[in-house]
C-alpha positions as a printed Julia matrix, in Angstrom:
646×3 Matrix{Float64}:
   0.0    0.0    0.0
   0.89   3.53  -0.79
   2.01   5.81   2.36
  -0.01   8.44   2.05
  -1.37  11.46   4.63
  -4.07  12.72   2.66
  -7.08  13.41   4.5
  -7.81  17.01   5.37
  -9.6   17.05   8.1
  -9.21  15.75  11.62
 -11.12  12.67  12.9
 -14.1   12.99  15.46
 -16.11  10.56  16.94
 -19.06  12.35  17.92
 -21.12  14.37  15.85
 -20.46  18.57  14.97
 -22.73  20.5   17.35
 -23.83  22.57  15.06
 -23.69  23.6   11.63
 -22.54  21.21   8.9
 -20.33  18.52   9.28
 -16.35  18.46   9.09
 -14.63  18.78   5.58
 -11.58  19.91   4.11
 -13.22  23.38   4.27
 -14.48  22.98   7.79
 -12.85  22.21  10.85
 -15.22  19.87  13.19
 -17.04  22.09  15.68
 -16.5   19.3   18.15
 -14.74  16.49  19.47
 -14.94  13.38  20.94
 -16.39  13.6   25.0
 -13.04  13.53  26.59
 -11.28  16.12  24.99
 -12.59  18.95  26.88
 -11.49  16.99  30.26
  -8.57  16.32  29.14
  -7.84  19.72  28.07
  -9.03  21.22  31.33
  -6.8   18.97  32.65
  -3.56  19.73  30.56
  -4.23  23.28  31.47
  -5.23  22.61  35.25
  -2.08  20.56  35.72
   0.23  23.0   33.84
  -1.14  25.91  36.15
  -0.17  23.75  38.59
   3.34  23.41  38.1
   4.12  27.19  36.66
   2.49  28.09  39.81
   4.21  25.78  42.41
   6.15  27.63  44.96
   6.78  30.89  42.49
   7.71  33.0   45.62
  10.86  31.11  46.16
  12.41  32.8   43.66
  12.77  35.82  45.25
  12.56  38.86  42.73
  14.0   36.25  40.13
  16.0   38.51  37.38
  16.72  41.64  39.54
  17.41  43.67  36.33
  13.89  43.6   35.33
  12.12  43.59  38.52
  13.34  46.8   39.72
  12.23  48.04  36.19
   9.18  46.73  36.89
   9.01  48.58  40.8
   9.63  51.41  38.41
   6.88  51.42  35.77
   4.8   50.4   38.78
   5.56  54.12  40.66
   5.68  55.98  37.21
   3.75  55.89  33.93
   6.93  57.55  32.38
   9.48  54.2   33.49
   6.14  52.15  32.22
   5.94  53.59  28.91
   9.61  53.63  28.17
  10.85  50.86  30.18
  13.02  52.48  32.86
  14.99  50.74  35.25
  14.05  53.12  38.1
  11.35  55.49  38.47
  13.23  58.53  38.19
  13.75  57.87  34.61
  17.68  57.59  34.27
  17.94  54.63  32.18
  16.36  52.48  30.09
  16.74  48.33  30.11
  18.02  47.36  27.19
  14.65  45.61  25.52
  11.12  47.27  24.5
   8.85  47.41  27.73
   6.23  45.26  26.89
   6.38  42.26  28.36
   7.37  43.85  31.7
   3.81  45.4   31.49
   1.44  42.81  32.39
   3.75  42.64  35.67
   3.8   46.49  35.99
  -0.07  46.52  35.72
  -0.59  43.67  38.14
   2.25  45.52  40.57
   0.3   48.71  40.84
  -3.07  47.17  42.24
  -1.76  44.55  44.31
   1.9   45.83  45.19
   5.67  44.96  43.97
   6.65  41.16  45.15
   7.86  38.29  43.82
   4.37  37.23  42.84
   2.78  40.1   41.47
   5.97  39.91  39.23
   5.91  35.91  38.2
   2.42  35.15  38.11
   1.68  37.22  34.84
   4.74  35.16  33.57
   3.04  31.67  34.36
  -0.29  32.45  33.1
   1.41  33.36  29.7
   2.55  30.04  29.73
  -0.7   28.65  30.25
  -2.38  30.55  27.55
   0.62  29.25  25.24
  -0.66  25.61  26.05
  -3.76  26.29  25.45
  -3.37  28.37  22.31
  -0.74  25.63  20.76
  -3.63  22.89  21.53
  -5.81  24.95  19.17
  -3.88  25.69  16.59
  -3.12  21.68  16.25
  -6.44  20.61  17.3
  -8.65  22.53  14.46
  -6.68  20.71  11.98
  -5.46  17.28  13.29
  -7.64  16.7   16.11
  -8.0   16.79  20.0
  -5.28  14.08  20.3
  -2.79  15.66  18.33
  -3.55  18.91  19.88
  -3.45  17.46  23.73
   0.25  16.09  22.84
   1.35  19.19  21.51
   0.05  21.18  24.6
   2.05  18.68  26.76
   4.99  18.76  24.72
   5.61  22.75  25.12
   4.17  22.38  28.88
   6.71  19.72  30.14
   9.4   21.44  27.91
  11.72  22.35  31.03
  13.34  25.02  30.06
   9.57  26.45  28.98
   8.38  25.95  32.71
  11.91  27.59  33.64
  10.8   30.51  31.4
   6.88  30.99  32.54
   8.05  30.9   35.89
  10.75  33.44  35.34
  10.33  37.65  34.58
  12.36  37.73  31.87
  11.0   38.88  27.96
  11.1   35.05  26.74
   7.13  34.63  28.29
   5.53  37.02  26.16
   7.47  36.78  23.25
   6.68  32.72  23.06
   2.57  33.51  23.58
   2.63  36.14  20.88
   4.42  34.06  18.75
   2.26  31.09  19.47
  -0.45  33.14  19.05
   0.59  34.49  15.75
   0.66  31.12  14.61
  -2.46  30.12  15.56
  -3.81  33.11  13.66
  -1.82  31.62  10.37
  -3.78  28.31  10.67
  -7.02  30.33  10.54
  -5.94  32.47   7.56
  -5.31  29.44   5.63
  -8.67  27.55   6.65
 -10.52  30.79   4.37
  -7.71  32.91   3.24
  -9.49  35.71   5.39
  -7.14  39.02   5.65
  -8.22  39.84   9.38
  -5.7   36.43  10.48
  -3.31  37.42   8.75
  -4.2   41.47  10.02
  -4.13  39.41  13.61
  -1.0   37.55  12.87
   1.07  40.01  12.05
  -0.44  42.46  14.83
   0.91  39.62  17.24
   4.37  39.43  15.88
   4.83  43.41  15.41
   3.87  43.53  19.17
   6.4   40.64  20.07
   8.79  43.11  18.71
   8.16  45.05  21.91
   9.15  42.16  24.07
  12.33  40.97  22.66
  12.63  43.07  19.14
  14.75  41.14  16.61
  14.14  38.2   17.65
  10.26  38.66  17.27
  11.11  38.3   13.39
  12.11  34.52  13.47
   8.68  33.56  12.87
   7.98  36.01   9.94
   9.87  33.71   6.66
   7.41  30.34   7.99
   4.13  32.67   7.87
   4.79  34.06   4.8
   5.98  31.02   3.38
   3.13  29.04   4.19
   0.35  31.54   2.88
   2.13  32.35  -0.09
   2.32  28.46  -0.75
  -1.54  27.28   0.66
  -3.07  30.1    1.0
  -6.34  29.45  -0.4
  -7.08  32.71  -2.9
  -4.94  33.47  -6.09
  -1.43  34.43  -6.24
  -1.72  37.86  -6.78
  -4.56  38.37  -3.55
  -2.64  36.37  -1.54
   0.4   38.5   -2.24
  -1.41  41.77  -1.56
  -2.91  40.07   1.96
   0.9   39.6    3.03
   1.28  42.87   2.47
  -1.37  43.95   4.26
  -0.52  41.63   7.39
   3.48  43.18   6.98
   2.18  46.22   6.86
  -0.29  45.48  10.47
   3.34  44.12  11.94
   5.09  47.5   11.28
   2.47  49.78  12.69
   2.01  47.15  15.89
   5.87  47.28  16.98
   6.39  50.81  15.21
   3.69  53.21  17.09
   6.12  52.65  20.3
   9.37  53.17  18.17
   7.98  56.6   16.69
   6.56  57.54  19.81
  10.55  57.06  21.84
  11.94  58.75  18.15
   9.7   61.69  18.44
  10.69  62.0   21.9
  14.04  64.66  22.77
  16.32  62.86  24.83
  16.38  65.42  27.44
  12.68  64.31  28.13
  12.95  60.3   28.55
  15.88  57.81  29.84
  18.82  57.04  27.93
  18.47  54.33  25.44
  19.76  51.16  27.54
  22.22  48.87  25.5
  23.08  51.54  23.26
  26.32  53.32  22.58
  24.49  56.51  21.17
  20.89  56.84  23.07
  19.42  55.6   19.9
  17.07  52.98  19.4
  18.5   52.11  16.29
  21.69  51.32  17.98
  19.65  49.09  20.09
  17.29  47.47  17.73
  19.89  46.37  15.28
  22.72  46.71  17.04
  23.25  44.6   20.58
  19.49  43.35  19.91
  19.43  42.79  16.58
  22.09  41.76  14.21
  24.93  41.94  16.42
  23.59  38.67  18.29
  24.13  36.64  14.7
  27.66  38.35  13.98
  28.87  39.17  17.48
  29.85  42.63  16.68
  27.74  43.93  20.0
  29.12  47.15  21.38
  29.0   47.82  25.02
  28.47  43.81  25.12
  30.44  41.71  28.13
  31.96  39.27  24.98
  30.73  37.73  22.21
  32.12  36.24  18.83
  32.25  32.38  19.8
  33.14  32.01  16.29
  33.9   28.16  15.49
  36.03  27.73  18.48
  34.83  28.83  22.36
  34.38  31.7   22.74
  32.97  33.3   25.62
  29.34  32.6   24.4
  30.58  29.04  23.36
  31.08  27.51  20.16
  28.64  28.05  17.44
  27.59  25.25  14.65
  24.18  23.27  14.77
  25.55  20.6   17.11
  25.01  23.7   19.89
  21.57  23.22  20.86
  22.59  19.07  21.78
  25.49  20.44  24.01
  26.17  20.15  27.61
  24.76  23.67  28.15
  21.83  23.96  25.55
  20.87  19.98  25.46
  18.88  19.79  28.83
  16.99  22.88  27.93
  14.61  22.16  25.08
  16.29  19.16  22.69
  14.5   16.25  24.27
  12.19  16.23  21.24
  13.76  18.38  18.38
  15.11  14.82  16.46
  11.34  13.92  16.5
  10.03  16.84  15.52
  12.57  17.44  12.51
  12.04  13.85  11.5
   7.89  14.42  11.94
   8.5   17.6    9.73
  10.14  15.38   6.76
   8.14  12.67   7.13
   4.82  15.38   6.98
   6.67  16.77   3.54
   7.22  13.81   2.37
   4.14  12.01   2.33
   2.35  15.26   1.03
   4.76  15.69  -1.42
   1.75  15.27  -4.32
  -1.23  16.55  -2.6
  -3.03  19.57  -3.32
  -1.11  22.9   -2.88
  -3.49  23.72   0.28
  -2.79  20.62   1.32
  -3.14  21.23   5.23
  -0.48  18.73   6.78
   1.79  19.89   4.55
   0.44  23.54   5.91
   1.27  22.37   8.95
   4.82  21.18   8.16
   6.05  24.54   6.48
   4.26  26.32   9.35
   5.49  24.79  12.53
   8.35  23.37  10.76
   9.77  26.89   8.98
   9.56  28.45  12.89
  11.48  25.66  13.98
  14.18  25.63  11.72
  14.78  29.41  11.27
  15.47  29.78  15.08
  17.12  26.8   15.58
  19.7   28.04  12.83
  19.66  31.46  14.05
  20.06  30.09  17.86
  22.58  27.74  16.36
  25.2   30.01  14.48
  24.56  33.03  16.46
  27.83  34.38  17.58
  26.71  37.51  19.68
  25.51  37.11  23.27
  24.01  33.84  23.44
  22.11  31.95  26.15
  20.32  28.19  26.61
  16.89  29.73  27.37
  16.43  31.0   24.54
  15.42  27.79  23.18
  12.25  28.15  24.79
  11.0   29.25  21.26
  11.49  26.41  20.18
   9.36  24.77  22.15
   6.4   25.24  20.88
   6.64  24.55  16.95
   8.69  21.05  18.1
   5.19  20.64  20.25
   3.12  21.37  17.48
   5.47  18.82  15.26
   5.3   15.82  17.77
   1.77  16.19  18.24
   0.57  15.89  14.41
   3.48  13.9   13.7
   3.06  11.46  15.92
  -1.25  11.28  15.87
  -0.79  11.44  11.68
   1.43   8.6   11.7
  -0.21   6.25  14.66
  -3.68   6.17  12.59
  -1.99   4.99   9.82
   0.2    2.37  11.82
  -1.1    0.04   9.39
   0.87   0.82   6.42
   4.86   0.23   6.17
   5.97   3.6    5.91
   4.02   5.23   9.11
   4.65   2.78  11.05
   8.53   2.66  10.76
   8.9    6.19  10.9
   6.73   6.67  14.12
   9.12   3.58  15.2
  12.57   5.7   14.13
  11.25   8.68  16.29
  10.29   6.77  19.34
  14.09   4.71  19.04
  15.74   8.3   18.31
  14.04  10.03  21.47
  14.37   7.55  23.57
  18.42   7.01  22.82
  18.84  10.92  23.46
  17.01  11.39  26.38
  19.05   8.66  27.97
  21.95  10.65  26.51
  21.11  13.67  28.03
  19.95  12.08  31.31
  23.2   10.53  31.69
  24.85  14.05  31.87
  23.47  14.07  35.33
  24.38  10.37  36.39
  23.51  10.78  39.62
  20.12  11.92  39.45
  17.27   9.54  39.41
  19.78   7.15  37.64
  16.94   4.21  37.21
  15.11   6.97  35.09
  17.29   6.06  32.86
  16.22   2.25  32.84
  12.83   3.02  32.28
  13.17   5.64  29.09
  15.23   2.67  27.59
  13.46  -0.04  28.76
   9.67   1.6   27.62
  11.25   2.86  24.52
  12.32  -0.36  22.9
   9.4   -1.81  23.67
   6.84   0.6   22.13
   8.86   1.16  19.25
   9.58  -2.99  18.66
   5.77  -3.12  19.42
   4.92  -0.05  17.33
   7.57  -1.8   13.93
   5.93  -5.05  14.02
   2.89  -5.58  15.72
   0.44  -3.19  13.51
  -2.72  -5.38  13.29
  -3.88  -4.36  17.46
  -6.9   -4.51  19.43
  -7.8   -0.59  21.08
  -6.55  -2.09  24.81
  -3.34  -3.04  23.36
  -2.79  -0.09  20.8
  -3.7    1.91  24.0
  -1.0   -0.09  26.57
   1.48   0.24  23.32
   0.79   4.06  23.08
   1.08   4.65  26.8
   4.49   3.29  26.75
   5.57   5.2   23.86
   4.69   8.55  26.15
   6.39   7.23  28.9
  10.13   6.66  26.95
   9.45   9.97  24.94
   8.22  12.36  27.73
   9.45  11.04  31.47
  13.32  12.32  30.3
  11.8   16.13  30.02
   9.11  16.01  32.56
  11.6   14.92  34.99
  13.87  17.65  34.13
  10.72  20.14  34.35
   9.75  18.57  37.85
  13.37  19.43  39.15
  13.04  23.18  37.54
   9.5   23.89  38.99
  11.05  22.56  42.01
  14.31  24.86  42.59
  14.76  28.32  42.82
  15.88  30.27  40.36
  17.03  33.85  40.27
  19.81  35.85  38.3
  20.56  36.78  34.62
  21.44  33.3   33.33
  19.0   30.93  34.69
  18.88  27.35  33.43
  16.5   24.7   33.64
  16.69  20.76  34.91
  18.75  19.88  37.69
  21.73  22.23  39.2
  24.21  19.8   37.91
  22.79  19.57  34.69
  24.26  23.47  33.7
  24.38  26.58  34.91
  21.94  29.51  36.43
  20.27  26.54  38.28
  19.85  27.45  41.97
  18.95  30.11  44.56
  21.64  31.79  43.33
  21.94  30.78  39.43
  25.23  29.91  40.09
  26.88  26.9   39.56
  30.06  25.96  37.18
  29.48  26.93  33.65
  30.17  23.5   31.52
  31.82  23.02  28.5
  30.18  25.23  25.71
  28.65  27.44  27.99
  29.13  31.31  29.28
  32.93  31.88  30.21
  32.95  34.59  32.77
  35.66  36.99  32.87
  35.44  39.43  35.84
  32.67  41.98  37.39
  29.85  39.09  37.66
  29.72  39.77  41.6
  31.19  41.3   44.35
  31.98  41.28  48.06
  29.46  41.56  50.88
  26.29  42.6   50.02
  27.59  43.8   46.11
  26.24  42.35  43.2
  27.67  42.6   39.4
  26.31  42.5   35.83
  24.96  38.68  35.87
  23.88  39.1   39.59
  22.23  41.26  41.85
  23.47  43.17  44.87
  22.06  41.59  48.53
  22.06  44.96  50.96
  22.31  44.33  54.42
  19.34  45.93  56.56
  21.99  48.67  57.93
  22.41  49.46  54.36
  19.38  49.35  53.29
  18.18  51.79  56.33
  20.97  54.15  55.54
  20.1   54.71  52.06
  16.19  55.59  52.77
  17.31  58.43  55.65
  16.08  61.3   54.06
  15.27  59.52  50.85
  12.41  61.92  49.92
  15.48  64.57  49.44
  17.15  62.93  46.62
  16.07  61.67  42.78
  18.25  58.99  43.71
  19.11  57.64  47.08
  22.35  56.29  45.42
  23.97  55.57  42.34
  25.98  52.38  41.54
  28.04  50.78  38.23
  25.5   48.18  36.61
  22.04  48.02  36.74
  21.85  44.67  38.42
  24.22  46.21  41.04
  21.85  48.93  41.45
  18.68  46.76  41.23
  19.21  44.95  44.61
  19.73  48.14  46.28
  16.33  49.7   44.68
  14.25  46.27  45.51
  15.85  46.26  48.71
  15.54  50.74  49.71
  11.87  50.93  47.38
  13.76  54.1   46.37
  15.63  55.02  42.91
  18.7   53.94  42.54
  21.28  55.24  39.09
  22.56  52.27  37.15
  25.61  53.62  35.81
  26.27  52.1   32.7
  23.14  50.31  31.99
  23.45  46.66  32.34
  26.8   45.98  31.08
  28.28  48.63  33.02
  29.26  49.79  29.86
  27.1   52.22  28.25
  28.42  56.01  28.24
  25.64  57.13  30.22
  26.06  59.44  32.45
  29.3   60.87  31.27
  31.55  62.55  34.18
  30.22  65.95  33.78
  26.74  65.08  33.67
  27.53  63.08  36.89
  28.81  65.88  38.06
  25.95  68.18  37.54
  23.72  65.69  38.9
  25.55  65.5   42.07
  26.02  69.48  42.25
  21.98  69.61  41.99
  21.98  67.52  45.08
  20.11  64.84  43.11
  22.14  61.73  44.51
  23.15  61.02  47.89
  25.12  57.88  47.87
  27.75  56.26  45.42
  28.15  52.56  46.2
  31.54  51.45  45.16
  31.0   47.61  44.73
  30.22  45.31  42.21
  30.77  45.23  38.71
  30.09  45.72  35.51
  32.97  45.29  33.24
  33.91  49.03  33.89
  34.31  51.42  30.7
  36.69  55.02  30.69
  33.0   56.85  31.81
  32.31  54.19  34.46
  36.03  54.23  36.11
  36.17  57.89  35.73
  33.21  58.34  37.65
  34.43  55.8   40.37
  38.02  57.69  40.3
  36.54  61.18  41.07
  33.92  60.07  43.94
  37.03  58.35  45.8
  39.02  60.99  45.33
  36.56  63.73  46.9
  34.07  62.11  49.0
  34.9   60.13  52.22
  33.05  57.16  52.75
  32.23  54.62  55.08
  31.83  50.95  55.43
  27.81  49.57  55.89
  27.12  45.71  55.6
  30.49  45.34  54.01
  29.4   47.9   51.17
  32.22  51.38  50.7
  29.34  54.3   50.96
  30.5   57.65  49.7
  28.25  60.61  51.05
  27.92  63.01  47.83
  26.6   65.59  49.58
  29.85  66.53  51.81
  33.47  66.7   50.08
  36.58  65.01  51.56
């Protein structure tokens, strides 16, 4: 018999509840009885585990928590993203995703919660957004596996239960895509208005990045996009169009803006957004040439972002984070494009393949070869297109277990993901090591079962099945069970268990492995300090020294790096100056605006501790305040009094 994935719409068991039935025009209105359950379930149990003990985490990423105590005290540090509210610097992303937290802050107060619980309800709407998009086309099944897929992904619970941009941008994006599948079901130019809409305002959580997406969406209309060439060309445009005015309005609005009237541009050499957009957020992270970054250019040997090449996202850093099921979902998308190769150009699986599969692949290249600043959670994009791929994959291919083709690819991809997960579990030998047994154990099984036994009654095709999810999923789920289940906090956080890589931990320390971040110096301090990868701890006697007369100054104090600075502000509730942005190294303020800012009486403390990697501005700052202030030692912190000379 000929292998073949032809039909076009999704199977159902129980009758539409209204309107006509399901047809290749027509997605079933509903399924079988369980699927709702189940999906409530998925959704209940995800909740669950993004919720789970979110307040030990502390204030998570510093950075952008004491933006977010900013934009919760002042509209102006909401709009534009400042890192304290008296509007001296910006982070060095758009705002947006810190705004759900910001929003949430101002009714019920800045904590650890009001900060992470925006993040894991993103992730929750991801699951059940990614279960729609797959369900309208392949089913309830199909969409249920690809939910579970993204929501046992560990280094996508590490993510939605984390403050950094990575939550919104993955929603939006999912989102976006879900839009695509219902432009294509009636080539309707309000999706593909919506989808773009999405992606434009992605741009506003993570900018460049946003744009990974954009070659599979237009790729997939242009190719199945049910009008004529030449309307289907002019819809694109029309959707491109909705993406530039959804991401723009906020870039005209900071352009239009003098400087003297909003925070300087953080990550930027210049104060421009430009610099920032295309610059250290844009194409400097694929060449490496990032001003004002702490290192970059891995090039092809190790550099201090590691070494590039597509083996990166299977290393000892990257591996544990989202790889579990990329083999399976790259071998799904071939064996989707393959079997469709002669069906109808609207074909929806093989809609489905250049969809999901085009995300995939564009930012697992771009991820891959990327030679600017570089970290293993950004793979959580990946994880929901390999979702998406496992779940029709895997559904397409079971119901057609009967013919040779199906059933020995569905075999492949159970032996494949079951030989790397033990792989990547044995990076952590010493952790659960009889999880290791049972992946390999289950795995041969299924797929030996799944290879040669295709004739099956449902109660064995069900036992068979079950044991297919247990070998393919139990590797990631445990790894997301030991994430939900340790704190995380810092800039470089990383999911699975603290052996397993770095940023795992109250601290997100641990050793960097091989092919991971390389730290030079300026990533912490003495005492209390902090540095540019983690945030400063005041002692209370600190703390209560900076907010004595706090009301008097713009900013109690002024430190080098924002995350230095951060811990102070979470710590005082007052503004704090992050000299030199993030990095430490932006030119911002110079010495003679410093200067000025301290004649005006504006600051009243310069903490000299900590990092950043320290630029000519930031030292000759540091050099003049020792030389003409005197200071004193609080909580094993040097505090310089700018308001009396030496």
């Amino acid at each position: 018999m000929t292998a073949t994935l032809a039909p076009e719409a999704p199977a159902n068991t129980a009758p539409p509840a209204r309107g006509p039935a399901a047809g290749p025009g027509r997605p079933a209105r509903r399924g079988p009885r369980w699927a709702r359950p189940a999906l409530l379930a998925l959704l209940v149990a995800t909740a669950g585990a993004y919720l789970w003990g979110l307040g030990a985490s502390g204030w998570a990423n510093s950075y952008y928590s004491a933006a977010v105590q900013a934009g919760a005290h002042s509209w102006k540090a909401f709009f534009f993203g400042s890192t304290d509210a008296s509007n001296f610097i910006s982070i060095d992303k758009a705002p947006a995703f810190l705004w759900p937290m910001e929003l949430l802050a101002r009714v019920v107060g800045v904590n650890s919660w009001s900060i992470l619980v925006p993040e894991a309800l993103e992730g929750v709407a991801a699951v059940g957004i990614l279960y729609g998009a797959v369900r309208r086309w392949f089913g309830p099944a199909a969409g249920l596996l690809a939910g579970a897929v993204l929501a046992v992904t560990p280094v996508a619970a590490l993510m939605f239960r984390f403050n950094n941009p990575d939550a919104l941008l993955v929603l939006l994006l999912t989102a976006s895509a879900y839009a695509m599948v219902r432009a294509l079901e009636g080539g309707r130019t309000r999706w593909l208005v919506l989808a773009g809409s999405l992606v434009g305002f992605g741009f506003l959580a993570k900018m460049l990045q946003s744009l990974l997406i954009v070659p599979a969406l237009g790729l997939v209309y242009l190719v199945a996009g049910p009008p004529k060439l030449g309307r289907r060309l002019l819809q694109l445009a029309v959707g491109g169009a909705a993406m530039v005015a959804a991401a723009g309005w906020w870039v005209l609005a900071v352009q239009l803006t003098p400087a003297s009237s909003r925070p300087y541009i953080g990550g930027s050499q210049n104060n421009s957004l430009w610099n920032l957009i295309f610059g250290y957020n844009g194409f400097g992270r694929l060449n490496g040439n990032e001003a004002g970054s702490v290192g970059g250019g891995g090039g092809t040997g190790a550099g201090r972002w590691g070494a590039t090449g597509l083996a990166r996202l299977f290393n000892s850093s990257f591996g544990g984070q989202a790889s579990w099921l990329l083999p399976a979902a790259l071998l799904a998308m071939a064996a989707l494009l393959a079997f469709t190769w002669r069906a109808p150009r609207t074909s929806r699986t093989r809609s489905a393949a250049l969809l999901f599969g085009g995300w995939l692949v564009v930012t697992a290249v771009a991820i891959s070869l990327g030679k600017g600043i570089i970290h293993p959670y950004y793979t959580v994009a990946l994880a929901p297109p390999i979702g998406a791929l496992v779940g029709i994959g895997a559904v397409m291919l079971w119901r057609r277990r009967r013919l040779v083709a199906p059933r020995v690819v569905l075999a492949t991809a159970i032996v494949v993901t079951t030989g790397w997960s033990v792989v990547l579990l044995e990076r952590t030998p010493a952790w659960h090591p009889g999880l290791r047994t049972v992946v390999l154990l289950t795995g041969v099984v299924s797929a030996a079962a799944v290879a040669g036994w295709p004739q099956r009654r449902r109660n064995a095709a069900m036992a068979v099945a079950s044991l297919a999810l247990v070998a393919t999923l139990a590797g990631p789920a445990a790894y997301t069970w030991a994430t939900v289940t340790t704190p995380h906090s810092g800039a470089i956080p990383s999911a699975g268990p603290a052996a397993a890589g770095f940023g795992a931990g109250p601290g997100g320390g641990g050793a960097a492995p091989a092919g991971g971040f390389r730290g030079g110096g300026g990533f912490g301090g003495p005492g209390g300090a902090g540095g540019i990868l983690s945030a400063s701890t005041p002692s209370a006697a600190l703390t209560a020294t900076l907010q004595q007369e706090s009301g008097r100054f713009r900013w109690v104090a002024a430190a080098v790096s924002a995350n230095q600075a951060a811990g102070y502000q979470l710590a005082s509730g007052d503004a704090v100056m992050a000299i030199g942005g993030f990095n430490g190294t932006d030119p911002a303020p110079t010495l003679a605006q410093f200067q000025g800012y301290v004649a005006a009486g504006q600051i009243h403390y310069f903490i000299a501790a900590g990092g950043g990697n320290g630029t000519t501005t930031s030292s000759a700052i540091t050099a003049w305040v020792e030389s003409t202030f005197p200071s004193q030692t609080v909580g094993g912190v040097a505090l310089y009094d700018l308001t009396s000379r030496g």
